[in-house]
Amino acid sequence: MDNRQVLGSWLSGPRAAAEQMGVEFGYRGERLGLPKEGPGSVAAPGRRIAAIFVDWFLCLLIAFAMLSGGEAQSTSNWTLVVFGVMTFLTVGTLGFTPGKRVLGLRVIALNGGRLTVPRVLVRTVLLLLVIPPLVWDRDGRGLHDRISGAVQVRM
């Protein structure tokens, strides 16, 4: 094997190297029985990240205006609290946060229904820990979604 090919497979990652060897992974969500594109398909990472930024900015405004008394130092702590409460309440009742709604995303259970309250609580706590959402599987679900039995789909 040429050294350039080894270096290329290292830079492109294990998935690309496996695909070059003929391994078929399919599309994101295929193992979950979701469509490849359109409504009900697994949400793209860019949309999910943008939705978190929209939600965080909204929570930052609420925390600064209503809870921190205008003090910048306490705003970040209050923002995390507001983000957790908002995520728990909106995902538990509506299935989406304001940011997810704006970007056309929804959080559903693997069976296609709503998440139960305990699953929403587990998902929210893991989301607040930051690390679980950064660990993804090949379907694009974060560890917080896997543990809670959820998936984020397009509306």
PDB file of C-alpha atoms in Angstrom:
ATOM      1  CA  MET A   1       0.000   0.000   0.000  1.00  0.00           C
ATOM      2  CA  ASP A   2       1.285   3.431  -0.923  1.00  0.00           C
ATOM      3  CA  ASN A   3       2.027   5.696   2.067  1.00  0.00           C
ATOM      4  CA  ARG A   4      -0.116   8.441   0.544  1.00  0.00           C
ATOM      5  CA  GLN A   5      -3.133   6.139   0.607  1.00  0.00           C
ATOM      6  CA  VAL A   6      -2.551   5.334   4.290  1.00  0.00           C
ATOM      7  CA  LEU A   7      -2.237   9.032   5.120  1.00  0.00           C
ATOM      8  CA  GLY A   8      -5.398   9.805   3.136  1.00  0.00           C
ATOM      9  CA  SER A   9      -7.406   7.168   4.984  1.00  0.00           C
ATOM     10  CA  TRP A  10      -6.164   8.504   8.317  1.00  0.00           C
ATOM     11  CA  LEU A  11      -7.189  12.067   7.450  1.00  0.00           C
ATOM     12  CA  SER A  12     -10.595  11.132   6.062  1.00  0.00           C
ATOM     13  CA  GLY A  13     -11.496   8.906   8.990  1.00  0.00           C
ATOM     14  CA  PRO A  14     -12.431   5.277   9.518  1.00  0.00           C
ATOM     15  CA  ARG A  15     -15.787   5.530   7.754  1.00  0.00           C
ATOM     16  CA  ALA A  16     -14.222   6.715   4.492  1.00  0.00           C
ATOM     17  CA  ALA A  17     -11.565   3.996   4.716  1.00  0.00           C
ATOM     18  CA  ALA A  18     -14.222   1.337   5.322  1.00  0.00           C
ATOM     19  CA  GLU A  19     -16.309   2.636   2.409  1.00  0.00           C
ATOM     20  CA  GLN A  20     -13.269   2.380   0.140  1.00  0.00           C
ATOM     21  CA  MET A  21     -12.986  -1.275   1.152  1.00  0.00           C
ATOM     22  CA  GLY A  22     -16.605  -1.862   0.109  1.00  0.00           C
ATOM     23  CA  VAL A  23     -18.495  -1.610   3.414  1.00  0.00           C
ATOM     24  CA  GLU A  24     -22.017  -0.220   2.888  1.00  0.00           C
ATOM     25  CA  PHE A  25     -23.280   2.003   5.718  1.00  0.00           C
ATOM     26  CA  GLY A  26     -26.472   3.276   4.112  1.00  0.00           C
ATOM     27  CA  TYR A  27     -27.959   6.661   4.878  1.00  0.00           C
ATOM     28  CA  ARG A  28     -28.528   8.254   8.289  1.00  0.00           C
ATOM     29  CA  GLY A  29     -31.663   6.843   9.848  1.00  0.00           C
ATOM     30  CA  GLU A  30     -31.936   3.762   7.650  1.00  0.00           C
ATOM     31  CA  ARG A  31     -31.404   1.424  10.623  1.00  0.00           C
ATOM     32  CA  LEU A  32     -34.156   3.315  12.447  1.00  0.00           C
ATOM     33  CA  GLY A  33     -36.639   2.898   9.611  1.00  0.00           C
ATOM     34  CA  LEU A  34     -36.711   6.611   8.757  1.00  0.00           C
ATOM     35  CA  PRO A  35     -36.850   8.046   5.233  1.00  0.00           C
ATOM     36  CA  LYS A  36     -33.679   9.242   3.529  1.00  0.00           C
ATOM     37  CA  GLU A  37     -34.934  12.768   2.807  1.00  0.00           C
ATOM     38  CA  GLY A  38     -37.872  15.022   3.539  1.00  0.00           C
ATOM     39  CA  PRO A  39     -40.216  15.094   6.530  1.00  0.00           C
ATOM     40  CA  GLY A  40     -39.422  12.415   9.093  1.00  0.00           C
ATOM     41  CA  SER A  41     -35.786  12.034   8.035  1.00  0.00           C
ATOM     42  CA  VAL A  42     -32.939  12.449  10.516  1.00  0.00           C
ATOM     43  CA  ALA A  43     -32.124  16.128  11.068  1.00  0.00           C
ATOM     44  CA  ALA A  44     -28.865  17.401   9.619  1.00  0.00           C
ATOM     45  CA  PRO A  45     -26.138  18.364  12.102  1.00  0.00           C
ATOM     46  CA  GLY A  46     -26.032  21.962  10.844  1.00  0.00           C
ATOM     47  CA  ARG A  47     -29.712  22.529  11.559  1.00  0.00           C
ATOM     48  CA  ARG A  48     -29.418  20.971  14.989  1.00  0.00           C
ATOM     49  CA  ILE A  49     -26.456  23.165  15.918  1.00  0.00           C
ATOM     50  CA  ALA A  50     -28.220  26.268  14.602  1.00  0.00           C
ATOM     51  CA  ALA A  51     -31.304  25.376  16.678  1.00  0.00           C
ATOM     52  CA  ILE A  52     -29.171  25.141  19.831  1.00  0.00           C
ATOM     53  CA  PHE A  53     -27.709  28.584  19.111  1.00  0.00           C
ATOM     54  CA  VAL A  54     -31.189  30.068  18.633  1.00  0.00           C
ATOM     55  CA  ASP A  55     -32.381  28.476  21.889  1.00  0.00           C
ATOM     56  CA  TRP A  56     -29.266  29.569  23.792  1.00  0.00           C
ATOM     57  CA  PHE A  57     -29.586  33.157  22.571  1.00  0.00           C
ATOM     58  CA  LEU A  58     -33.254  33.252  23.580  1.00  0.00           C
ATOM     59  CA  CYS A  59     -32.398  31.888  27.038  1.00  0.00           C
ATOM     60  CA  LEU A  60     -29.549  34.386  27.339  1.00  0.00           C
ATOM     61  CA  LEU A  61     -31.941  37.260  26.679  1.00  0.00           C
ATOM     62  CA  ILE A  62     -34.446  35.934  29.222  1.00  0.00           C
ATOM     63  CA  ALA A  63     -31.759  35.388  31.858  1.00  0.00           C
ATOM     64  CA  PHE A  64     -30.218  38.822  31.353  1.00  0.00           C
ATOM     65  CA  ALA A  65     -33.492  40.729  31.293  1.00  0.00           C
ATOM     66  CA  MET A  66     -35.424  38.901  34.014  1.00  0.00           C
ATOM     67  CA  LEU A  67     -33.181  36.924  36.334  1.00  0.00           C
ATOM     68  CA  SER A  68     -29.662  38.327  36.593  1.00  0.00           C
ATOM     69  CA  GLY A  69     -30.633  41.889  37.440  1.00  0.00           C
ATOM     70  CA  GLY A  70     -28.478  43.136  34.564  1.00  0.00           C
ATOM     71  CA  GLU A  71     -25.296  41.606  36.001  1.00  0.00           C
ATOM     72  CA  ALA A  72     -23.242  39.961  33.276  1.00  0.00           C
ATOM     73  CA  GLN A  73     -21.487  37.549  35.668  1.00  0.00           C
ATOM     74  CA  SER A  74     -24.620  35.802  36.876  1.00  0.00           C
ATOM     75  CA  THR A  75     -26.243  35.770  33.432  1.00  0.00           C
ATOM     76  CA  SER A  76     -24.367  32.657  32.251  1.00  0.00           C
ATOM     77  CA  ASN A  77     -25.508  30.583  35.231  1.00  0.00           C
ATOM     78  CA  TRP A  78     -29.106  31.709  34.831  1.00  0.00           C
ATOM     79  CA  THR A  79     -28.916  31.039  31.096  1.00  0.00           C
ATOM     80  CA  LEU A  80     -28.086  27.383  31.748  1.00  0.00           C
ATOM     81  CA  VAL A  81     -30.999  27.099  34.184  1.00  0.00           C
ATOM     82  CA  VAL A  82     -33.433  28.756  31.761  1.00  0.00           C
ATOM     83  CA  PHE A  83     -32.137  26.554  28.912  1.00  0.00           C
ATOM     84  CA  GLY A  84     -32.707  23.396  30.963  1.00  0.00           C
ATOM     85  CA  VAL A  85     -36.209  24.400  32.056  1.00  0.00           C
ATOM     86  CA  MET A  86     -37.196  25.544  28.572  1.00  0.00           C
ATOM     87  CA  THR A  87     -35.867  22.379  26.940  1.00  0.00           C
ATOM     88  CA  PHE A  88     -37.608  20.115  29.444  1.00  0.00           C
ATOM     89  CA  LEU A  89     -40.952  21.901  29.202  1.00  0.00           C
ATOM     90  CA  THR A  90     -41.086  22.463  25.442  1.00  0.00           C
ATOM     91  CA  VAL A  91     -39.727  19.087  24.328  1.00  0.00           C
ATOM     92  CA  GLY A  92     -41.916  17.361  26.914  1.00  0.00           C
ATOM     93  CA  THR A  93     -45.098  19.085  25.787  1.00  0.00           C
ATOM     94  CA  LEU A  94     -44.631  20.136  22.166  1.00  0.00           C
ATOM     95  CA  GLY A  95     -41.788  17.931  20.971  1.00  0.00           C
ATOM     96  CA  PHE A  96     -39.554  20.857  20.005  1.00  0.00           C
ATOM     97  CA  THR A  97     -37.861  23.933  21.417  1.00  0.00           C
ATOM     98  CA  PRO A  98     -38.355  27.376  19.842  1.00  0.00           C
ATOM     99  CA  GLY A  99     -35.075  27.011  17.938  1.00  0.00           C
ATOM    100  CA  LYS A 100     -36.028  23.574  16.651  1.00  0.00           C
ATOM    101  CA  ARG A 101     -39.424  24.909  15.563  1.00  0.00           C
ATOM    102  CA  VAL A 102     -37.870  27.810  13.655  1.00  0.00           C
ATOM    103  CA  LEU A 103     -35.562  25.393  11.828  1.00  0.00           C
ATOM    104  CA  GLY A 104     -38.246  22.758  11.236  1.00  0.00           C
ATOM    105  CA  LEU A 105     -37.035  20.046  13.627  1.00  0.00           C
ATOM    106  CA  ARG A 106     -38.841  17.805  16.099  1.00  0.00           C
ATOM    107  CA  VAL A 107     -37.744  15.360  18.814  1.00  0.00           C
ATOM    108  CA  ILE A 108     -39.631  12.068  18.720  1.00  0.00           C
ATOM    109  CA  ALA A 109     -39.344   8.638  20.297  1.00  0.00           C
ATOM    110  CA  LEU A 110     -37.962   5.820  18.166  1.00  0.00           C
ATOM    111  CA  ASN A 111     -41.461   4.402  17.762  1.00  0.00           C
ATOM    112  CA  GLY A 112     -42.606   7.719  16.232  1.00  0.00           C
ATOM    113  CA  GLY A 113     -44.577   8.978  19.227  1.00  0.00           C
ATOM    114  CA  ARG A 114     -43.833  11.480  21.957  1.00  0.00           C
ATOM    115  CA  LEU A 115     -41.137  11.029  24.543  1.00  0.00           C
ATOM    116  CA  THR A 116     -42.318  10.194  28.032  1.00  0.00           C
ATOM    117  CA  VAL A 117     -41.596  12.640  30.865  1.00  0.00           C
ATOM    118  CA  PRO A 118     -38.789  10.512  32.394  1.00  0.00           C
ATOM    119  CA  ARG A 119     -37.109  10.201  28.983  1.00  0.00           C
ATOM    120  CA  VAL A 120     -37.361  13.958  28.408  1.00  0.00           C
ATOM    121  CA  LEU A 121     -35.826  14.547  31.844  1.00  0.00           C
ATOM    122  CA  VAL A 122     -32.918  12.171  31.130  1.00  0.00           C
ATOM    123  CA  ARG A 123     -32.384  13.748  27.700  1.00  0.00           C
ATOM    124  CA  THR A 124     -32.381  17.277  29.153  1.00  0.00           C
ATOM    125  CA  VAL A 125     -29.943  16.445  31.962  1.00  0.00           C
ATOM    126  CA  LEU A 126     -27.562  14.780  29.503  1.00  0.00           C
ATOM    127  CA  LEU A 127     -27.889  17.747  27.135  1.00  0.00           C
ATOM    128  CA  LEU A 128     -26.892  20.106  29.956  1.00  0.00           C
ATOM    129  CA  LEU A 129     -23.758  18.035  30.585  1.00  0.00           C
ATOM    130  CA  VAL A 130     -22.582  19.024  27.052  1.00  0.00           C
ATOM    131  CA  ILE A 131     -20.394  15.960  26.361  1.00  0.00           C
ATOM    132  CA  PRO A 132     -23.168  13.437  25.500  1.00  0.00           C
ATOM    133  CA  PRO A 133     -24.516  15.556  22.608  1.00  0.00           C
ATOM    134  CA  LEU A 134     -21.000  15.661  21.140  1.00  0.00           C
ATOM    135  CA  VAL A 135     -20.731  11.851  20.906  1.00  0.00           C
ATOM    136  CA  TRP A 136     -22.674  10.757  17.801  1.00  0.00           C
ATOM    137  CA  ASP A 137     -23.486   7.419  16.263  1.00  0.00           C
ATOM    138  CA  ARG A 138     -23.608   6.695  12.539  1.00  0.00           C
ATOM    139  CA  ASP A 139     -27.266   7.735  12.394  1.00  0.00           C
ATOM    140  CA  GLY A 140     -26.361  11.218  13.620  1.00  0.00           C
ATOM    141  CA  ARG A 141     -27.923  10.787  17.060  1.00  0.00           C
ATOM    142  CA  GLY A 142     -26.108  12.149  20.066  1.00  0.00           C
ATOM    143  CA  LEU A 143     -25.545  10.014  23.137  1.00  0.00           C
ATOM    144  CA  HIS A 144     -28.284  11.977  24.937  1.00  0.00           C
ATOM    145  CA  ASP A 145     -30.751  10.939  22.220  1.00  0.00           C
ATOM    146  CA  ARG A 146     -29.595   7.316  22.209  1.00  0.00           C
ATOM    147  CA  ILE A 147     -29.935   6.911  25.971  1.00  0.00           C
ATOM    148  CA  SER A 148     -33.375   8.548  26.025  1.00  0.00           C
ATOM    149  CA  GLY A 149     -34.578   6.589  22.968  1.00  0.00           C
ATOM    150  CA  ALA A 150     -35.123   9.739  20.908  1.00  0.00           C
ATOM    151  CA  VAL A 151     -34.281  10.978  17.441  1.00  0.00           C
ATOM    152  CA  GLN A 152     -34.406  14.474  15.962  1.00  0.00           C
ATOM    153  CA  VAL A 153     -36.232  14.552  12.658  1.00  0.00           C
ATOM    154  CA  ARG A 154     -37.267  17.121  10.084  1.00  0.00           C
ATOM    155  CA  MET A 155     -40.865  18.344  10.159  1.00  0.00           C
TER     156      MET A 155
END
